[in-house]
CSV table of C-alpha atoms and ligand atoms in Angstrom, one decimal:
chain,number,residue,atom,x,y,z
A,1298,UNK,CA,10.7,-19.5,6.4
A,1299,UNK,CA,7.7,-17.5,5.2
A,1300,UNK,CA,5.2,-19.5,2.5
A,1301,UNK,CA,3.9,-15.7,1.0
A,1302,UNK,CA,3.8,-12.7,-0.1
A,1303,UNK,CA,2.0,-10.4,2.1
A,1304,UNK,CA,4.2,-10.1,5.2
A,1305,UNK,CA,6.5,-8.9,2.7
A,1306,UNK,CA,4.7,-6.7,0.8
A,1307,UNK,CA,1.9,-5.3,2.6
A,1308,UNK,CA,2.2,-1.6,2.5
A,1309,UNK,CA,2.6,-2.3,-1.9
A,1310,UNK,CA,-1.0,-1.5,-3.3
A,1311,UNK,CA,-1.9,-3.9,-5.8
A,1312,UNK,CA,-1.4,-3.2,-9.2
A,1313,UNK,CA,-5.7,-2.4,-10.2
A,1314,UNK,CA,-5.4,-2.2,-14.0
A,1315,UNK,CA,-3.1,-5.2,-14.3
A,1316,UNK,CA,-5.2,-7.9,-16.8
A,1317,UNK,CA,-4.3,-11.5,-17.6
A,1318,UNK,CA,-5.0,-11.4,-21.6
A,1319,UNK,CA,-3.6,-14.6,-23.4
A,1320,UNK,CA,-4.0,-14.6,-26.8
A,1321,UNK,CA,-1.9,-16.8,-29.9
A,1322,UNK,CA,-2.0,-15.0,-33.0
A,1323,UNK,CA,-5.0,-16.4,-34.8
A,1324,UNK,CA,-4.3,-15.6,-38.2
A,1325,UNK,CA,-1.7,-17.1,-40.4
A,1326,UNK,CA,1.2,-14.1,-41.7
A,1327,UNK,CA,0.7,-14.7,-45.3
A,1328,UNK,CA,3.4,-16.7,-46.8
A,1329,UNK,CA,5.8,-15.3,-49.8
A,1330,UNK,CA,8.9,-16.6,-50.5
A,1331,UNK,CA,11.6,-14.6,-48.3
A,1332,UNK,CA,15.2,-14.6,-49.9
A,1333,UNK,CA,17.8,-16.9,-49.0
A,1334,UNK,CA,20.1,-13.8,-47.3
A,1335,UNK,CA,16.7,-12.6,-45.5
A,1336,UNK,CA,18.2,-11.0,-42.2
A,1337,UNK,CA,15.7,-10.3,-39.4
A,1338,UNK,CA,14.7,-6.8,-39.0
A,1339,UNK,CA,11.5,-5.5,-37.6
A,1340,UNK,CA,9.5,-2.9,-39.5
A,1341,UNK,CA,10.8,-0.3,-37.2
A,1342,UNK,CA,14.2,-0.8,-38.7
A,1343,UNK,CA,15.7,-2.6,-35.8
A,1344,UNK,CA,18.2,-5.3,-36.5
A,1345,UNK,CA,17.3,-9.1,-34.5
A,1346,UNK,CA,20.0,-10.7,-33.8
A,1347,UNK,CA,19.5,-12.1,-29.8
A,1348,UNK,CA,17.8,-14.6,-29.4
A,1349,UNK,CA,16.2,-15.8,-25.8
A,1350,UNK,CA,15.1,-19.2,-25.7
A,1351,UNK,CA,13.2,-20.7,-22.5
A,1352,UNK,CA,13.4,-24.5,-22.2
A,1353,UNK,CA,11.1,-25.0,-19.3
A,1354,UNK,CA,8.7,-22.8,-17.0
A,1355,UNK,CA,9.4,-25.4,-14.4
A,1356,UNK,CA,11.6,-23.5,-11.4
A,1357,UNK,CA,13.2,-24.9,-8.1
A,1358,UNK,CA,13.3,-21.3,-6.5
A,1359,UNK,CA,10.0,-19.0,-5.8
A,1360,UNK,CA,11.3,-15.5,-5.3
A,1361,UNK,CA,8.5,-13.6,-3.9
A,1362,UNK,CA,8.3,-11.0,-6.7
A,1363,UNK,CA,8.2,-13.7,-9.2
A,1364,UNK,CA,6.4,-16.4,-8.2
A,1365,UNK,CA,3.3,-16.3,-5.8
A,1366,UNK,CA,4.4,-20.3,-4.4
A,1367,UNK,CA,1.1,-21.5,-5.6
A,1368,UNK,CA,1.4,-21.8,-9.3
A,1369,UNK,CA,3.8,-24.8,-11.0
A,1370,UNK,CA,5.1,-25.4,-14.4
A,1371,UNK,CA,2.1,-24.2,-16.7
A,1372,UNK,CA,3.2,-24.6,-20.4
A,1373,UNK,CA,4.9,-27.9,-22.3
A,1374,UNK,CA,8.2,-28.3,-23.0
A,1375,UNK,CA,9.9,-29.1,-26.6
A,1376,UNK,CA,12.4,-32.0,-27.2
A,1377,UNK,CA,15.9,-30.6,-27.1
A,1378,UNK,CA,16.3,-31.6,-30.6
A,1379,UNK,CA,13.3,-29.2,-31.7
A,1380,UNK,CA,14.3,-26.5,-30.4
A,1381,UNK,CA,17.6,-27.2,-32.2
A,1382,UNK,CA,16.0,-27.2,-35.3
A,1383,UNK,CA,13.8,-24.0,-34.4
A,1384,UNK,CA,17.0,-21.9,-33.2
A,1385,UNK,CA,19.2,-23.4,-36.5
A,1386,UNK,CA,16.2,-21.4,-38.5
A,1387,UNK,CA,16.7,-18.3,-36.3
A,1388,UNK,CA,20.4,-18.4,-36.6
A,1389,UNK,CA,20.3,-19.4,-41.1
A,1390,UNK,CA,18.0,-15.7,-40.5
A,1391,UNK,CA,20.9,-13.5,-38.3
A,1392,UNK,CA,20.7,-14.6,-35.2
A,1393,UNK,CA,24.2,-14.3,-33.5
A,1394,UNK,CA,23.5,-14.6,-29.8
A,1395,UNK,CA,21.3,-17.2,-28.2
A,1396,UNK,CA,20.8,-17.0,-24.3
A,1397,UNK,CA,19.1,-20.1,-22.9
A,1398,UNK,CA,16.7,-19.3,-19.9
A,1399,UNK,CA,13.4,-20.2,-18.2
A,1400,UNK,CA,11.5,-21.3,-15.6
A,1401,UNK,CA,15.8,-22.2,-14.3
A,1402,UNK,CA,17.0,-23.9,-17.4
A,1403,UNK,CA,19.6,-26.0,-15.1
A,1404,UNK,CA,16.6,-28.3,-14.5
A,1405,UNK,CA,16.1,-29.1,-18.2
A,1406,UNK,CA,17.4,-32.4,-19.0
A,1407,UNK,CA,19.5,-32.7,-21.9
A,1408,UNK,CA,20.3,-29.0,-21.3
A,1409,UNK,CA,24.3,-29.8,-21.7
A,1410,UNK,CA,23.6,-31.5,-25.1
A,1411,UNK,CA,21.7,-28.6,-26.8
A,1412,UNK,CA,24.8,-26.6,-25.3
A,1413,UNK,CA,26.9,-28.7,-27.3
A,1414,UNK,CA,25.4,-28.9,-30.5
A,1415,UNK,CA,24.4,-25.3,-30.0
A,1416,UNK,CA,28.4,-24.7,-30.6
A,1417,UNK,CA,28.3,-26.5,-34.0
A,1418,UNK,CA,26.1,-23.5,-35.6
A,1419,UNK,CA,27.3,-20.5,-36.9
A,1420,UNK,CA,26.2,-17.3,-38.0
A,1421,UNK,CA,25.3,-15.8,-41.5
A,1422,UNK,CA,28.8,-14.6,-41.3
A,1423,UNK,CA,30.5,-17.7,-40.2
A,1424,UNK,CA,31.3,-17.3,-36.8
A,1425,UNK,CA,30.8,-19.2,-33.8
A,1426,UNK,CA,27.6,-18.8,-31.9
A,1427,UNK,CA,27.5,-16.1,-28.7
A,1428,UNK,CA,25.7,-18.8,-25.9
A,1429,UNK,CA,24.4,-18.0,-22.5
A,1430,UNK,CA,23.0,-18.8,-19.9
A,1431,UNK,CA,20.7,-17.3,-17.2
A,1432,UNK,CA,20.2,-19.4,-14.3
A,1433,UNK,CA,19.5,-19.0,-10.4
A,1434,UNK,CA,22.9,-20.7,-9.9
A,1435,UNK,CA,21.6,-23.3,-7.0
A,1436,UNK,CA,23.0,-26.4,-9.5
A,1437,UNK,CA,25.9,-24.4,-10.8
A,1438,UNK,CA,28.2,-25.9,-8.5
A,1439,UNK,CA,27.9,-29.0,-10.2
A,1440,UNK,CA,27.0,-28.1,-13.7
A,1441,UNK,CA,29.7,-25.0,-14.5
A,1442,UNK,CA,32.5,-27.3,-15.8
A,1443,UNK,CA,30.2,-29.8,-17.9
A,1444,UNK,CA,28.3,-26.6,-19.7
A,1445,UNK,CA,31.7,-24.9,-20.1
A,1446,UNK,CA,33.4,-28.1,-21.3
A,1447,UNK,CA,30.2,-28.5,-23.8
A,1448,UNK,CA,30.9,-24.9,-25.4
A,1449,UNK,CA,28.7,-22.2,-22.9
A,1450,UNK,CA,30.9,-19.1,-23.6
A,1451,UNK,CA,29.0,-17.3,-20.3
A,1452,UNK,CA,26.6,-17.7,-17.3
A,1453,UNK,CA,24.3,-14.8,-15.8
A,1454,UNK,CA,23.5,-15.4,-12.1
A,1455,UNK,CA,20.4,-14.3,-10.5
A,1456,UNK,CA,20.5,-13.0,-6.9
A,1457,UNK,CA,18.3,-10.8,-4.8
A,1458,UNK,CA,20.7,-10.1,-1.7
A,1459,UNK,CA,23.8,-10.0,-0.5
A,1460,UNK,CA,23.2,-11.4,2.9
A,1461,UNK,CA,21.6,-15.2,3.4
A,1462,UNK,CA,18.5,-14.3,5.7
A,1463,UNK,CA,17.3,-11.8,3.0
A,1464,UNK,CA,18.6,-14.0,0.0
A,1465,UNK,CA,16.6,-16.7,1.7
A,1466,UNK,CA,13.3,-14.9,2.4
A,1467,UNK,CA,13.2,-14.2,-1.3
A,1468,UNK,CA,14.1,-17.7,-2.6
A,1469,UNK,CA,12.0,-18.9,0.0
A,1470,UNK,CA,14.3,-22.4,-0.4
A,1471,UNK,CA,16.4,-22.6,3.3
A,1472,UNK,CA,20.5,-22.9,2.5
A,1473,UNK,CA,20.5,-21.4,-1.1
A,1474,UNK,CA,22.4,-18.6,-0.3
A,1475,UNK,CA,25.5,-20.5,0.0
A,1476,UNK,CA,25.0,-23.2,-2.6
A,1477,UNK,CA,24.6,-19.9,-4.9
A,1478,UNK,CA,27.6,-18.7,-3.7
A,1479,UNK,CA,29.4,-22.1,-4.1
A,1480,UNK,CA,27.7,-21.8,-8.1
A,1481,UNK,CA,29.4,-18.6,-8.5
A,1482,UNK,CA,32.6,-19.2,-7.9
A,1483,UNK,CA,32.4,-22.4,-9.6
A,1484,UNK,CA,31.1,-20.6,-12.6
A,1485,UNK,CA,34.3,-18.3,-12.0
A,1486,UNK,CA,36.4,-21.5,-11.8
A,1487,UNK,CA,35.2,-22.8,-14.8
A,1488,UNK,CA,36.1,-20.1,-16.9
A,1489,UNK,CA,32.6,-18.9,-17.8
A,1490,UNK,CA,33.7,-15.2,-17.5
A,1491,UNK,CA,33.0,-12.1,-16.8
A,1492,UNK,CA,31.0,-13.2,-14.6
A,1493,UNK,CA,27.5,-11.0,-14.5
A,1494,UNK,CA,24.9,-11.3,-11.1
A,1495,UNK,CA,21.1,-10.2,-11.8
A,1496,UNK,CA,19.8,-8.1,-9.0
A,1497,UNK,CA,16.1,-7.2,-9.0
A,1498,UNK,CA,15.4,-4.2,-6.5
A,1499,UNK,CA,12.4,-3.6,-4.6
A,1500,UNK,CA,11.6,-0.6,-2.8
A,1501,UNK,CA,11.5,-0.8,1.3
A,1502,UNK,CA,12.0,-4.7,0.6
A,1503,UNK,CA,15.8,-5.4,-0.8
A,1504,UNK,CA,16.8,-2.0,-1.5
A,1505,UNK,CA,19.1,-1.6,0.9
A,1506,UNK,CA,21.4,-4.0,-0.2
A,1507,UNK,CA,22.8,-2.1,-3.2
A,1508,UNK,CA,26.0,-0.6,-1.1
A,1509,UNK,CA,26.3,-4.2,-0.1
A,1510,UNK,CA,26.4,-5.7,-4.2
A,1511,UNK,CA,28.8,-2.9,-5.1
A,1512,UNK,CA,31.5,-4.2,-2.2
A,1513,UNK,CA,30.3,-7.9,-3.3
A,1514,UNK,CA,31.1,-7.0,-7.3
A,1515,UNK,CA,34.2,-6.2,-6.9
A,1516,UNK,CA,35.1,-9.1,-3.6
A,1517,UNK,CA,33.9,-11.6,-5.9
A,1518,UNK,CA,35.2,-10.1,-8.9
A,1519,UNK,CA,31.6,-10.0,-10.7
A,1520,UNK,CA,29.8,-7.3,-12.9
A,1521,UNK,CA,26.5,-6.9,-10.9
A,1522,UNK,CA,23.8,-5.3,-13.3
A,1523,UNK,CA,20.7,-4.3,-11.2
A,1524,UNK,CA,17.4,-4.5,-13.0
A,1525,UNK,CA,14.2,-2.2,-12.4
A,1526,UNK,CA,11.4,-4.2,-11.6
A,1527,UNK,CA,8.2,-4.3,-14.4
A,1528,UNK,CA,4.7,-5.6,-14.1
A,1529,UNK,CA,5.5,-9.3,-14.9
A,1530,UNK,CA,4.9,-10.9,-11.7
A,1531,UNK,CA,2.5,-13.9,-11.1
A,1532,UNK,CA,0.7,-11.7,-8.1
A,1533,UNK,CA,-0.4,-8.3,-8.2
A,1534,UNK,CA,3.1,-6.2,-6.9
A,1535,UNK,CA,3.9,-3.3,-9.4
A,1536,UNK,CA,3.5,-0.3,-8.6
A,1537,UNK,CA,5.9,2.6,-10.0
A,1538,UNK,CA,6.7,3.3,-6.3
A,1539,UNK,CA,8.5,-0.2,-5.8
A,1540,UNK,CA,10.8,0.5,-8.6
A,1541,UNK,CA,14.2,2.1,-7.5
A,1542,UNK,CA,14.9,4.1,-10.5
A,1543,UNK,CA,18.4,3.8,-12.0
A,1544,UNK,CA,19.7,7.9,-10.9
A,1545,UNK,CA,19.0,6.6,-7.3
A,1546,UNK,CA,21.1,3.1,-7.8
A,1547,UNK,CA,24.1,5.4,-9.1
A,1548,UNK,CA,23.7,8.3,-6.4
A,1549,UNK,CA,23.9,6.0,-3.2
A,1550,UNK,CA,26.7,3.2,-4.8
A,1551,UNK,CA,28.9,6.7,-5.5
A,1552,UNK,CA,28.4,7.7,-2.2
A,1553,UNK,CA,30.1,5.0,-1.0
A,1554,UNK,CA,32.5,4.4,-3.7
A,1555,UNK,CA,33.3,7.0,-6.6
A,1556,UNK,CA,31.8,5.7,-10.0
A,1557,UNK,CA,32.5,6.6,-13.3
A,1558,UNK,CA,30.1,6.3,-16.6
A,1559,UNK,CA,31.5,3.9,-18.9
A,1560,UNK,CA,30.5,3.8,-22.6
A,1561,UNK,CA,28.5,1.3,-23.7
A,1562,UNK,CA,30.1,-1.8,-25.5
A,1563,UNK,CA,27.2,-2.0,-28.7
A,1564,UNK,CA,24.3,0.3,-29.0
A,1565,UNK,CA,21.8,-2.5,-28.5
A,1566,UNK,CA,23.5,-2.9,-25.0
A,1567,UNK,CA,20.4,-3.1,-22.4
A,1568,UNK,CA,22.5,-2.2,-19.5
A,1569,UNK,CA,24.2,1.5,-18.4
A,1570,UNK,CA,27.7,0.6,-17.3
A,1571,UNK,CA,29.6,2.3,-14.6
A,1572,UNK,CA,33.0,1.7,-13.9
A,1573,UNK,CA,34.4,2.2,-10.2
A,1574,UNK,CA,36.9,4.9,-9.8
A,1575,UNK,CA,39.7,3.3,-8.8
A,1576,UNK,CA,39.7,0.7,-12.1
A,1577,UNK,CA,38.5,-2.2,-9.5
A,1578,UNK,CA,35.3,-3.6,-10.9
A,1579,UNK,CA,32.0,-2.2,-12.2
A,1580,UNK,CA,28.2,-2.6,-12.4
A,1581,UNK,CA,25.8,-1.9,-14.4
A,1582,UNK,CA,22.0,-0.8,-14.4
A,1583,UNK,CA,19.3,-2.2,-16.5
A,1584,UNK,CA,16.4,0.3,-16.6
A,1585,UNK,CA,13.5,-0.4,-18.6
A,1586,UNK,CA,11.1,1.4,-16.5
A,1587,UNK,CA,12.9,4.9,-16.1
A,1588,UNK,CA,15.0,4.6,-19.3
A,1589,UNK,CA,13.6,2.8,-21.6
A,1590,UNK,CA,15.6,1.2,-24.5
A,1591,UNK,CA,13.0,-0.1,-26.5
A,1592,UNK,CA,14.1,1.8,-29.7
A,1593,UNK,CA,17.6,-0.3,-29.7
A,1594,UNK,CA,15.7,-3.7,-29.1
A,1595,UNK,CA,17.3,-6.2,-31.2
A,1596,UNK,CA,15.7,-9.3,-29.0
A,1597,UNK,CA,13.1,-11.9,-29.9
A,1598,UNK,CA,11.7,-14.6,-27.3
A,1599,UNK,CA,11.3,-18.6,-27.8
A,1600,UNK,CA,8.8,-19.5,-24.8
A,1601,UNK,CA,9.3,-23.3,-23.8
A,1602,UNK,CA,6.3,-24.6,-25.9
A,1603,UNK,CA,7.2,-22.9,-28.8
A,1604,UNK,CA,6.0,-19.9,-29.3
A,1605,UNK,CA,7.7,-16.6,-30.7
A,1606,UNK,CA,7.6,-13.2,-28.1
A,1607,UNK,CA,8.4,-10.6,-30.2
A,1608,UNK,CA,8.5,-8.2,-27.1
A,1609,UNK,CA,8.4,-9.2,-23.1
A,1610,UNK,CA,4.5,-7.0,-23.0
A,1611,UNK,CA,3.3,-8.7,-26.3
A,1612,UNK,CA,-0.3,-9.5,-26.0
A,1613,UNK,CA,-0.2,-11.8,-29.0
A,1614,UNK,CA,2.0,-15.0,-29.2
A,1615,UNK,CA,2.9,-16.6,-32.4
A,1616,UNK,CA,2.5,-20.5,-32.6
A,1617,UNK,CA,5.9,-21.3,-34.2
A,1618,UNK,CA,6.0,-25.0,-33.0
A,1619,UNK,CA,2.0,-25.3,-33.8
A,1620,UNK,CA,3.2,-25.0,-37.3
A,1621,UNK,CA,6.4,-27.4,-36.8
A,1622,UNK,CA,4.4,-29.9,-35.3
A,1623,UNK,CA,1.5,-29.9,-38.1
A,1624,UNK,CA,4.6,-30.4,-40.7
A,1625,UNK,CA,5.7,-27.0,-41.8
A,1626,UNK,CA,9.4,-27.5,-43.9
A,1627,UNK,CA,12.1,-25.4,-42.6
A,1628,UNK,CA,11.2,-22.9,-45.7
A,1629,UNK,CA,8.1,-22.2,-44.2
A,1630,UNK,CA,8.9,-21.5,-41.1
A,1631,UNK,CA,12.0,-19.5,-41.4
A,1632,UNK,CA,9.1,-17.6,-43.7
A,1633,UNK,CA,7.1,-17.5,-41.0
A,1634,UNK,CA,9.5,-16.2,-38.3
A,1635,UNK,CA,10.7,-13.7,-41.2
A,1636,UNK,CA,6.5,-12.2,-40.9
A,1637,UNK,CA,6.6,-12.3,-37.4
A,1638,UNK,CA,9.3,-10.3,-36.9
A,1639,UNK,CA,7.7,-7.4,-38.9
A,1640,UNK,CA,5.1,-7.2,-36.2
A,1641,UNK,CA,7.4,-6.6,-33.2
A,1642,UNK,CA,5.9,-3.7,-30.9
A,1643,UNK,CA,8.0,-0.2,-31.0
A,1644,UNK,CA,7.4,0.0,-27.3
A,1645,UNK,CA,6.8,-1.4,-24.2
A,1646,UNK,CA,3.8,1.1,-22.9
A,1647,UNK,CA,4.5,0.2,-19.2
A,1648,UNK,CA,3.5,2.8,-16.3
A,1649,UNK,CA,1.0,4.3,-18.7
A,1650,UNK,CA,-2.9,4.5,-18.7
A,1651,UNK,CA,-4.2,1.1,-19.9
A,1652,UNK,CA,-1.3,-1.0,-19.5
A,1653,UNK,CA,-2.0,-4.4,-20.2
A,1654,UNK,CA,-0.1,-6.6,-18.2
A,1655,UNK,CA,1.2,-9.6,-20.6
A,1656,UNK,CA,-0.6,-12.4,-21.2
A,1657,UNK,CA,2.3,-14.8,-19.3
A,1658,UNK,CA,4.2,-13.7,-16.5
A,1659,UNK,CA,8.5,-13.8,-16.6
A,1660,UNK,CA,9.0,-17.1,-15.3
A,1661,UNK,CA,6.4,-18.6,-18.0
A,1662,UNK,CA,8.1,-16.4,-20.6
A,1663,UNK,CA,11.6,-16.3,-20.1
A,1664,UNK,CA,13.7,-14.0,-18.2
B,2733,SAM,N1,15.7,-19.0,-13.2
B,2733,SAM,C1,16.6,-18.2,-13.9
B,2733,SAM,C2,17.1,-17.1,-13.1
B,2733,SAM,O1,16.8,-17.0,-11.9
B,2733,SAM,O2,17.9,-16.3,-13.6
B,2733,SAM,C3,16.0,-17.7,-15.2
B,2733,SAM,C4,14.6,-17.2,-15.2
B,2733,SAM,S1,14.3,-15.7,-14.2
B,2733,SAM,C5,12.6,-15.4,-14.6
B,2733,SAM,C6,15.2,-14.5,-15.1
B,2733,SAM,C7,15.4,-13.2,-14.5
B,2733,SAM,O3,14.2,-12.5,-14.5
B,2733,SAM,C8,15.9,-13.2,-13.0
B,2733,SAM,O4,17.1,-12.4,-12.9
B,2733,SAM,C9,14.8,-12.5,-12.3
B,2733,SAM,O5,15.3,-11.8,-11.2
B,2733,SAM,C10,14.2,-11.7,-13.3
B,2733,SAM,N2,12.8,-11.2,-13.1
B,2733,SAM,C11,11.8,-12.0,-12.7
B,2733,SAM,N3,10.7,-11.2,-12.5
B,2733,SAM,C12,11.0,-10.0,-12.9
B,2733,SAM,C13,10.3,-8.7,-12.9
B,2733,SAM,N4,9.0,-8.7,-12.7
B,2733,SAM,N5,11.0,-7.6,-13.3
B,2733,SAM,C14,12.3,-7.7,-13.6
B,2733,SAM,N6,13.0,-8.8,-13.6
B,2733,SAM,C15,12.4,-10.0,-13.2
């Protein structure tokens, strides 16, 4: 078992115009009264309606390109019943899709009870809540039925590899590629379905296990997406080298079984689908490096303490539970997260000359 980074990552450069800038908006958004149909949308036109909420930055696993193994938990974390009351206000303002992450949210005590009364929402239209999960899977095996049982309509699993010595160099936690496993298919058995597996590729590090997820996807009958990595590491990894671009994902998985482009299912869909020829199974590709998709973001970010992202590179956070806690009324902070939205950035700006790197990393954020 390895305890750092460099063995794996020494020929990657560090990233030399990465900066750690953490700022909270200091100003209040002036208040005026918003209407009582207000929907969210930015002042780019795009419609809100996902929200991601993180209910801890604590994590059991330290993937290599995530973590560096020497940071823990940094921010606080709310009661489960505030960030009830902070997602009901989201939700009374369009939100139709709430996707509950971290730090691994399957640590977070009462996580089955916000589930739960997560299901007795609904939206501006009167419809049930979309709920999600993204987890690491390691307490899945145990947790699938009572999340499913408490209303989850569907589970995202992370996973890095294919094969346990690589899954368990990246994890860096011995046995977790069969207790992930074991979360899957319990997931699978629980009904929380389809099924979708996260895959983070690194160039000359777990890039060679893409042929080996596209026979996995359709042996465990899961959609696996594979995400380009961006600069929001705790260490100093990104380079645009390490990413492995989305054409090249699609090339070498066709070489080895036929795929065909499937259309996406909404236009605010993050991920390119592709479907395998023979009608057994498909994957998809999230590419916000090489094919950016900023101009259909319809996302917003709820960090465990309580603040509002209104992209993943914001520089600027916005103190929504500062306001809670010094006894804002429901009014004024669904007027609040009504101003915030306005401000949401057009784009991310990443790869470019003076990229900042944002002022938390994705585990302190909310992946
Ligand atoms: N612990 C949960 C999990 O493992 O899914 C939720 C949090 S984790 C930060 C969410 C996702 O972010 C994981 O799929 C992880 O692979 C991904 N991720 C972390 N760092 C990333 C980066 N720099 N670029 C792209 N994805 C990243």
């Amino acid at each position: 078992m390895l305890d750092g980074n460099e063995s794996f990552f020494s020929n990657v450069a560090p990233n030399s115009i990465a900066l750690n800038v953490s700022m909270v908006a200091a100003s209040p958004i002036a208040s005026r009264p918003v209407a009582q149909d207000a929907r969210l949308t930015d002042s780019h036109g795009r419609v809100i309606h996902d929200l991601r909420v993180s209910v801890t930055d604590r994590c059991n696993y330290k993937c290599v390109y995530c973590r560096t193994g020497e940071v823990g938990a940094q921010y606080p974390e709310l009661e489960i019943g505030e960030y009830l009351r902070l997602i009901r206000l989201f939700v009374d303002l369009g939100i139709t899709k709430v996707r509950l992450t971290g730090g691994e949210p399957l640590l977070r005590h009462g996580l089955i009870d916000l589930v739960r009364e997560l299901t007795g929402l609904r939206t501006v239209t009167g419809e049930p809540l979309d709920i999600a999960i993204t987890t690491n899977g390691h307490l899945l095996d145990t947790l699938a039925a009572p999340l499913k049982a408490a209303g989850l309509n569907r589970v995202t699993v992370s996973m890095d590899a294919v094969d346990a010595p690589t899954f368990e160099r990246i994890t860096r936690i011995a046995g977790s590629f069969a207790t992930v496993l074991g979360g899957i298919r319990a997931a699978r058995a629980a009904g929380l379905t389809p099924l979708k597996i996260n895959c983070v590729l690194l160039r000359g590090f777990n890039d060679e296990q893409v042929e080996g997820f596209a026979h996995f996807a359709r042996a465990e009958d899961v959609v696996v997406r594979f995400i380009e990595f961006m600069p929001l590491e705790e260490g100093r990894l990104w380079t645009p080298e390490i990413v492995v671009p989305l054409r090249e994902i699609v090339e070498r998985i066709g070489r080895v079984l036929p795929l065909v482009e499937l259309a996406p299912r909404e236009p605010s869909e993050t991920a390119r689908r592709y479907g395998f020829a023979d009608g057994r199974g498909e994957i998809g590709i999230i590419a916000p490096v090489t094919q950016a998709f900023c101009g259909a973001c319809s996302r917003l970010r709820l960090t465990s303490d309580g603040k509002i992202r209104t992209c993943l590179f914001s520089q600027v956070e916005h103190d929504l539970y500062g306001r809670l806690r010094s006894g804002a009324s429901d009014e004024e902070l669904r007027e609040y997260i009504f101003r915030t939205v306005q401000s949401k950035e057009a784009r991310h700006h990443i790869g470019e000359p003076g990229f900042l790197k944002p002022s938390r990393s994705m585990v302190h954020i909310g992946g």
